[in-house]
Tab-separated table of C-alpha atoms and ligand atoms in Angstrom:
chain	number	residue	atom	x	y	z
A	1	MET	CA	-22.618	19.277	12.918
A	2	LYS	CA	-21.510	20.020	9.890
A	3	GLY	CA	-18.004	19.748	8.854
A	4	CYS	CA	-16.980	18.490	12.769
A	5	VAL	CA	-13.612	16.904	12.860
A	6	VAL	CA	-13.478	13.052	13.674
A	7	SER	CA	-11.126	12.422	16.845
A	8	ASP	CA	-8.397	10.244	16.249
A	9	ALA	CA	-6.413	12.463	13.624
A	10	GLU	CA	-4.789	9.591	11.801
A	11	ILE	CA	-8.066	8.471	10.287
A	12	MET	CA	-7.959	9.063	6.748
A	13	ILE	CA	-11.260	7.826	5.418
A	14	SER	CA	-14.208	7.104	7.273
A	15	ILE	CA	-17.090	5.444	5.911
A	16	GLN	CA	-19.973	5.515	8.483
A	17	HIS	CA	-22.895	3.204	7.370
A	18	LEU	CA	-22.705	3.951	3.895
A	19	SER	CA	-25.784	2.397	1.832
A	20	LYS	CA	-25.970	2.993	-1.895
A	21	SER	CA	-29.285	2.015	-3.955
A	22	PHE	CA	-29.794	2.869	-7.916
A	23	GLY	CA	-33.498	2.470	-8.046
A	24	GLU	CA	-35.151	-0.261	-6.193
A	25	THR	CA	-31.649	-1.980	-6.031
A	26	GLN	CA	-29.738	-1.673	-3.303
A	27	VAL	CA	-25.692	-2.398	-3.804
A	28	LEU	CA	-23.882	-1.203	-0.567
A	29	ARG	CA	-25.994	-2.656	2.556
A	30	ASP	CA	-24.390	-0.425	6.140
A	31	VAL	CA	-21.045	-0.554	5.074
A	32	SER	CA	-18.903	0.971	7.821
A	33	VAL	CA	-14.380	1.077	7.251
A	34	ASP	CA	-12.167	3.575	8.843
A	35	VAL	CA	-8.686	3.774	6.868
A	36	LYS	CA	-5.870	5.094	8.741
A	37	ARG	CA	-2.970	7.356	7.704
A	38	GLY	CA	-0.424	5.111	5.630
A	39	GLU	CA	-2.743	2.509	5.653
A	40	VAL	CA	-3.266	0.105	1.969
A	41	VAL	CA	-6.465	-1.954	2.396
A	42	VAL	CA	-7.073	-4.434	-0.272
A	43	VAL	CA	-11.010	-4.536	-0.987
A	44	LEU	CA	-11.747	-8.472	-2.323
A	45	GLY	CA	-15.083	-9.809	-3.740
A	46	PRO	CA	-16.859	-11.153	-6.332
A	47	SER	CA	-17.825	-9.669	-9.606
A	48	GLY	CA	-20.869	-7.116	-8.700
A	49	SER	CA	-20.357	-7.130	-4.798
A	50	GLY	CA	-20.653	-3.555	-4.660
A	51	LYS	CA	-16.308	-2.856	-4.532
A	52	SER	CA	-16.463	-0.016	-7.578
A	53	THR	CA	-19.638	1.846	-5.582
A	54	MET	CA	-17.943	1.775	-2.369
A	55	LEU	CA	-14.353	3.358	-4.659
A	56	ARG	CA	-17.061	5.563	-6.428
A	57	CYS	CA	-18.924	6.483	-2.926
A	58	ILE	CA	-15.146	8.188	-1.648
A	59	ASN	CA	-14.532	10.605	-4.319
A	60	LEU	CA	-18.488	11.427	-5.001
A	61	LEU	CA	-18.488	9.923	-8.229
A	62	GLU	CA	-21.554	8.473	-6.873
A	63	ALA	CA	-24.326	9.773	-4.008
A	64	PRO	CA	-24.558	7.755	-1.663
A	65	THR	CA	-28.070	7.482	-0.406
A	66	GLY	CA	-27.579	6.450	3.541
A	67	GLY	CA	-25.056	7.505	5.515
A	68	ARG	CA	-21.850	8.819	5.905
A	69	ILE	CA	-18.693	9.459	4.715
A	70	PHE	CA	-15.293	11.768	6.290
A	71	ILE	CA	-12.147	12.629	4.432
A	72	GLU	CA	-9.538	14.037	6.834
A	73	GLY	CA	-12.353	14.287	8.878
A	74	GLN	CA	-13.607	16.612	6.788
A	75	GLU	CA	-17.516	15.327	5.864
A	76	ILE	CA	-17.337	14.937	2.386
A	77	THR	CA	-21.666	13.784	2.266
A	78	ASP	CA	-22.026	17.267	3.851
A	79	SER	CA	-24.028	19.548	0.914
A	80	LYS	CA	-21.089	22.016	1.101
A	81	THR	CA	-18.429	20.054	0.296
A	82	ASP	CA	-16.812	21.526	-2.870
A	83	VAL	CA	-16.491	17.677	-4.486
A	84	ASN	CA	-13.608	19.002	-6.690
A	85	LYS	CA	-11.696	20.415	-3.883
A	86	LEU	CA	-12.570	17.066	-2.336
A	87	ARG	CA	-11.351	15.643	-5.364
A	88	GLU	CA	-7.647	16.516	-5.490
A	89	ARG	CA	-7.011	14.957	-2.294
A	90	VAL	CA	-8.195	11.550	-3.878
A	91	GLY	CA	-6.400	9.979	-6.180
A	92	MET	CA	-7.989	7.239	-8.486
A	93	VAL	CA	-6.660	4.895	-11.423
A	94	PHE	CA	-9.404	2.999	-13.140
A	95	GLN	CA	-8.993	-0.186	-14.671
A	96	GLN	CA	-9.473	1.944	-18.219
A	97	PHE	CA	-6.593	4.347	-18.546
A	98	ASN	CA	-8.646	6.975	-20.223
A	99	LEU	CA	-5.666	8.878	-21.241
A	100	PHE	CA	-5.912	11.270	-23.861
A	101	PRO	CA	-4.798	9.972	-27.588
A	102	HIS	CA	-3.760	12.520	-29.265
A	103	LEU	CA	-1.490	14.077	-25.816
A	104	SER	CA	2.268	13.045	-25.236
A	105	ALA	CA	2.378	10.797	-21.610
A	106	LYS	CA	3.698	14.457	-20.358
A	107	LYS	CA	0.670	16.853	-21.729
A	108	ASN	CA	-1.103	13.639	-20.700
A	109	VAL	CA	0.289	14.176	-16.298
A	110	MET	CA	0.039	17.873	-17.043
A	111	LEU	CA	-2.999	18.957	-18.168
A	112	ALA	CA	-5.731	18.341	-14.994
A	113	GLN	CA	-2.406	20.292	-13.028
A	114	GLN	CA	-3.310	23.557	-15.470
A	115	ARG	CA	-6.552	23.116	-16.001
A	116	VAL	CA	-7.580	22.219	-11.905
A	117	LEU	CA	-4.771	23.445	-9.885
A	118	ARG	CA	-4.023	26.392	-11.846
A	119	ARG	CA	0.011	25.271	-12.308
A	120	SER	CA	1.978	27.005	-14.668
A	121	LYS	CA	3.224	25.019	-17.732
A	122	GLU	CA	6.614	25.419	-16.400
A	123	GLU	CA	5.602	24.158	-12.895
A	124	ALA	CA	3.323	21.529	-14.489
A	125	GLU	CA	5.969	20.312	-16.732
A	126	ARG	CA	8.377	19.901	-13.747
A	127	VAL	CA	6.134	17.905	-11.867
A	128	ALA	CA	5.035	15.586	-14.853
A	129	LEU	CA	8.398	13.995	-15.356
A	130	GLN	CA	9.146	14.271	-11.636
A	131	GLN	CA	6.579	11.581	-11.706
A	132	LEU	CA	6.668	9.979	-14.713
A	133	GLU	CA	10.204	8.927	-13.870
A	134	ARG	CA	8.800	7.861	-10.588
A	135	VAL	CA	6.729	5.415	-11.927
A	136	GLY	CA	9.428	4.606	-14.681
A	137	LEU	CA	8.871	6.371	-17.823
A	138	ALA	CA	11.149	8.953	-17.753
A	139	ASP	CA	12.056	8.322	-21.380
A	140	ARG	CA	8.726	7.527	-22.395
A	141	ALA	CA	7.388	11.073	-21.445
A	142	ASP	CA	7.372	12.672	-25.419
A	143	PHE	CA	5.462	9.155	-26.853
A	144	LEU	CA	1.653	9.295	-27.450
A	145	PRO	CA	-0.604	6.604	-25.665
A	146	ALA	CA	-0.601	4.317	-28.429
A	147	GLN	CA	2.986	4.029	-28.745
A	148	LEU	CA	2.825	2.724	-25.297
A	149	SER	CA	1.823	-1.354	-24.031
A	150	GLY	CA	-0.943	-1.233	-21.460
A	151	GLY	CA	1.040	-1.462	-18.715
A	152	GLN	CA	3.002	2.055	-19.344
A	153	GLN	CA	-0.582	3.683	-20.405
A	154	GLN	CA	-1.653	2.958	-16.778
A	155	ARG	CA	1.413	4.031	-14.857
A	156	VAL	CA	0.825	7.405	-16.909
A	157	ALA	CA	-2.426	7.006	-15.573
A	158	ILE	CA	-1.052	6.562	-11.885
A	159	ALA	CA	1.407	9.306	-12.777
A	160	ARG	CA	-1.327	11.733	-13.672
A	161	ALA	CA	-3.286	10.898	-10.175
A	162	LEU	CA	-0.218	11.025	-8.278
A	163	ALA	CA	1.016	15.143	-10.093
A	164	MET	CA	-2.390	16.491	-8.139
A	165	ASP	CA	-0.551	15.627	-4.640
A	166	PRO	CA	-3.752	13.150	-3.893
A	167	HIS	CA	-3.116	12.506	0.013
A	168	VAL	CA	-5.403	9.231	-0.819
A	169	MET	CA	-5.609	6.948	-3.927
A	170	LEU	CA	-8.214	4.913	-4.915
A	171	PHE	CA	-6.767	1.490	-7.655
A	172	ASP	CA	-10.231	-0.198	-8.988
A	173	GLU	CA	-8.833	-3.211	-10.764
A	174	ALA	CA	-6.187	-1.271	-11.602
A	175	THR	CA	-4.343	-4.504	-13.767
A	176	SER	CA	-7.457	-6.197	-15.282
A	177	ALA	CA	-7.640	-5.152	-18.335
A	178	LEU	CA	-3.853	-5.928	-18.974
A	179	ASP	CA	-2.285	-9.094	-20.291
A	180	PRO	CA	-0.118	-10.814	-17.468
A	181	GLU	CA	3.197	-9.906	-18.113
A	182	LEU	CA	2.245	-6.465	-17.986
A	183	VAL	CA	0.672	-6.829	-14.656
A	184	ARG	CA	4.182	-6.591	-12.620
A	185	GLY	CA	5.455	-3.218	-13.462
A	186	VAL	CA	2.213	-1.369	-12.343
A	187	LEU	CA	1.792	-3.537	-9.003
A	188	ASP	CA	5.713	-2.645	-8.757
A	189	VAL	CA	4.578	0.918	-9.009
A	190	MET	CA	1.506	0.840	-6.854
A	191	ARG	CA	3.895	-1.165	-3.920
A	192	ASN	CA	6.291	1.127	-3.847
A	193	LEU	CA	4.057	3.820	-3.597
A	194	ALA	CA	2.013	2.248	-0.699
A	195	ASP	CA	5.904	1.906	0.875
A	196	ALA	CA	5.982	5.356	0.569
A	197	GLY	CA	3.645	5.816	3.543
A	198	MET	CA	0.266	6.721	0.733
A	199	THR	CA	-2.857	5.598	1.758
A	200	MET	CA	-4.764	3.129	-0.544
A	201	VAL	CA	-7.734	1.315	-1.045
A	202	VAL	CA	-7.417	-1.199	-3.378
A	203	VAL	CA	-9.855	-3.435	-5.446
A	204	THR	CA	-7.560	-5.890	-6.958
A	205	HIS	CA	-7.852	-9.920	-7.457
A	206	GLU	CA	-3.911	-10.070	-7.290
A	207	MET	CA	-3.790	-12.195	-4.395
A	208	GLY	CA	-0.314	-11.946	-3.952
A	209	PHE	CA	-0.355	-8.186	-3.614
A	210	ALA	CA	-3.083	-8.179	-1.539
A	211	ARG	CA	-0.665	-10.984	0.998
A	212	GLU	CA	2.493	-8.749	0.521
A	213	VAL	CA	1.147	-5.524	0.407
A	214	ALA	CA	-2.197	-4.773	2.414
A	215	ASP	CA	-2.033	-3.995	6.302
A	216	ARG	CA	-6.081	-4.943	5.915
A	217	VAL	CA	-8.028	-7.162	3.655
A	218	ILE	CA	-11.781	-6.388	3.162
A	219	PHE	CA	-14.098	-8.811	1.765
A	220	MET	CA	-17.857	-8.011	0.225
A	221	GLU	CA	-20.188	-9.780	-0.858
A	222	ASP	CA	-23.653	-8.670	-1.874
A	223	GLY	CA	-23.257	-5.094	-0.501
A	224	VAL	CA	-22.112	-6.062	2.968
A	225	ILE	CA	-18.480	-6.328	4.200
A	226	VAL	CA	-18.102	-10.062	5.531
A	227	GLU	CA	-14.972	-10.710	6.490
A	228	GLU	CA	-11.824	-7.938	7.669
A	229	GLY	CA	-9.055	-8.767	8.895
A	230	THR	CA	-4.975	-9.210	8.029
A	231	PRO	CA	-4.043	-11.149	5.010
A	232	GLN	CA	-3.256	-13.932	7.000
A	233	GLN	CA	-6.285	-14.173	9.479
A	234	VAL	CA	-8.519	-13.326	5.421
A	235	PHE	CA	-6.098	-15.403	3.548
A	236	ASP	CA	-5.257	-18.443	6.229
A	237	ASN	CA	-8.230	-18.361	8.617
A	238	PRO	CA	-11.447	-17.355	6.869
A	239	THR	CA	-14.070	-16.867	9.488
A	240	SER	CA	-16.648	-16.962	6.847
A	241	GLU	CA	-17.458	-19.678	4.049
A	242	ARG	CA	-17.841	-17.459	1.368
A	243	THR	CA	-15.487	-15.713	1.894
A	244	ARG	CA	-13.128	-19.238	1.983
A	245	ASP	CA	-14.983	-20.404	-1.609
A	246	PHE	CA	-14.147	-17.355	-3.068
A	247	ILE	CA	-10.389	-17.322	-1.949
A	248	GLY	CA	-10.154	-21.141	-3.192
A	249	HIS	CA	-11.080	-20.447	-6.290
A	250	ILE	CA	-8.797	-17.415	-7.141
A	251	LYS	CA	-5.609	-19.000	-5.221
B	1	LIG	P1	-18.210	-4.584	-7.820
B	1	LIG	O1	-17.267	-3.339	-8.964
B	1	LIG	O2	-17.878	-5.509	-7.133
B	1	LIG	O3	-18.412	-5.732	-9.376
B	1	LIG	P2	-19.929	-2.695	-8.511
B	1	LIG	O4	-20.142	-2.277	-7.557
B	1	LIG	O5	-19.839	-2.083	-10.136
B	1	LIG	O6	-19.371	-3.973	-8.391
B	1	LIG	O7	-21.495	-3.152	-8.606
B	1	LIG	C1	-22.656	-3.403	-7.974
B	1	LIG	C2	-23.724	-3.805	-8.154
B	1	LIG	O8	-24.786	-2.721	-8.581
B	1	LIG	C3	-24.088	-4.548	-9.730
B	1	LIG	O9	-25.196	-5.831	-9.283
B	1	LIG	C4	-24.467	-3.672	-10.825
B	1	LIG	O10	-24.958	-3.786	-11.508
B	1	LIG	C5	-25.521	-2.543	-9.489
B	1	LIG	N1	-24.281	-0.930	-10.505
B	1	LIG	C6	-23.524	0.147	-10.288
B	1	LIG	N2	-23.627	0.614	-11.369
B	1	LIG	C7	-24.625	1.018	-11.462
B	1	LIG	C8	-25.866	1.848	-12.406
B	1	LIG	N3	-24.519	2.878	-12.293
B	1	LIG	N4	-26.591	1.945	-12.077
B	1	LIG	C9	-27.689	0.898	-12.135
B	1	LIG	N5	-26.771	-0.266	-11.071
B	1	LIG	C10	-25.571	-0.443	-11.014
B	2	LIG	MG1	-15.860	-3.313	-9.779
């Protein structure tokens, strides 16, 4: 069945038996996760456990080698899926902000709106200012990236993603490259987004954020989900020793 609709309309992302190999190396093994509309799922795990690869599969930056992924009931792993249309619905924020250095914050947020969504300059500008305001940077719209702190640059990158009206946001260690004093501003923006009902999958090492904002925490190791539960379950009463060790080291 092509593009079939999953029964539960409240399921935003359905990852079913996902596997991914790079050559001989299997990086994800039979990973299955459902994310409901409005849910915030935090993914934890040691370096190399497959967290980034899983996120990248969700918007097809990587092609899965096995299994299926559905976004809002549409199978994205179907070869007929329009990848560009999919990416409009799934925003992603990386550790590196990747802003264009020669463009102002506002122009950075306008660009994909004009090129991909074909919005007029006026409309793109209106949305850009709205989203920059949302991330607390209304007064920095005309600054170049180099004139902004790392935290402000990351907030511009978040505004850029939000300007595309995504239905899902993926965050891959969005605060890992930042000086400690700049982390909070970015986490606050993410928290506000969660409070506003955005569906989010967040890879982070920020345990405080995970505890307070996550509806569900997933712990990955060696390409499999080792543990899954509410923050309370996973942090206070982990069932696996590997989870306990990891949390013990990072707390
Ligand atoms: P994490 O984000 O949890 O640190 P990754 O998903 O980045 O883990 O990587 C999981 C494993 O896959 C690692 O062993 C990594 O070296 C490998 N890997 C990731 N991307 C590639 C790639 N493009 N080619 C080959 N191996 C890769
Ligand atoms: Mg990673």
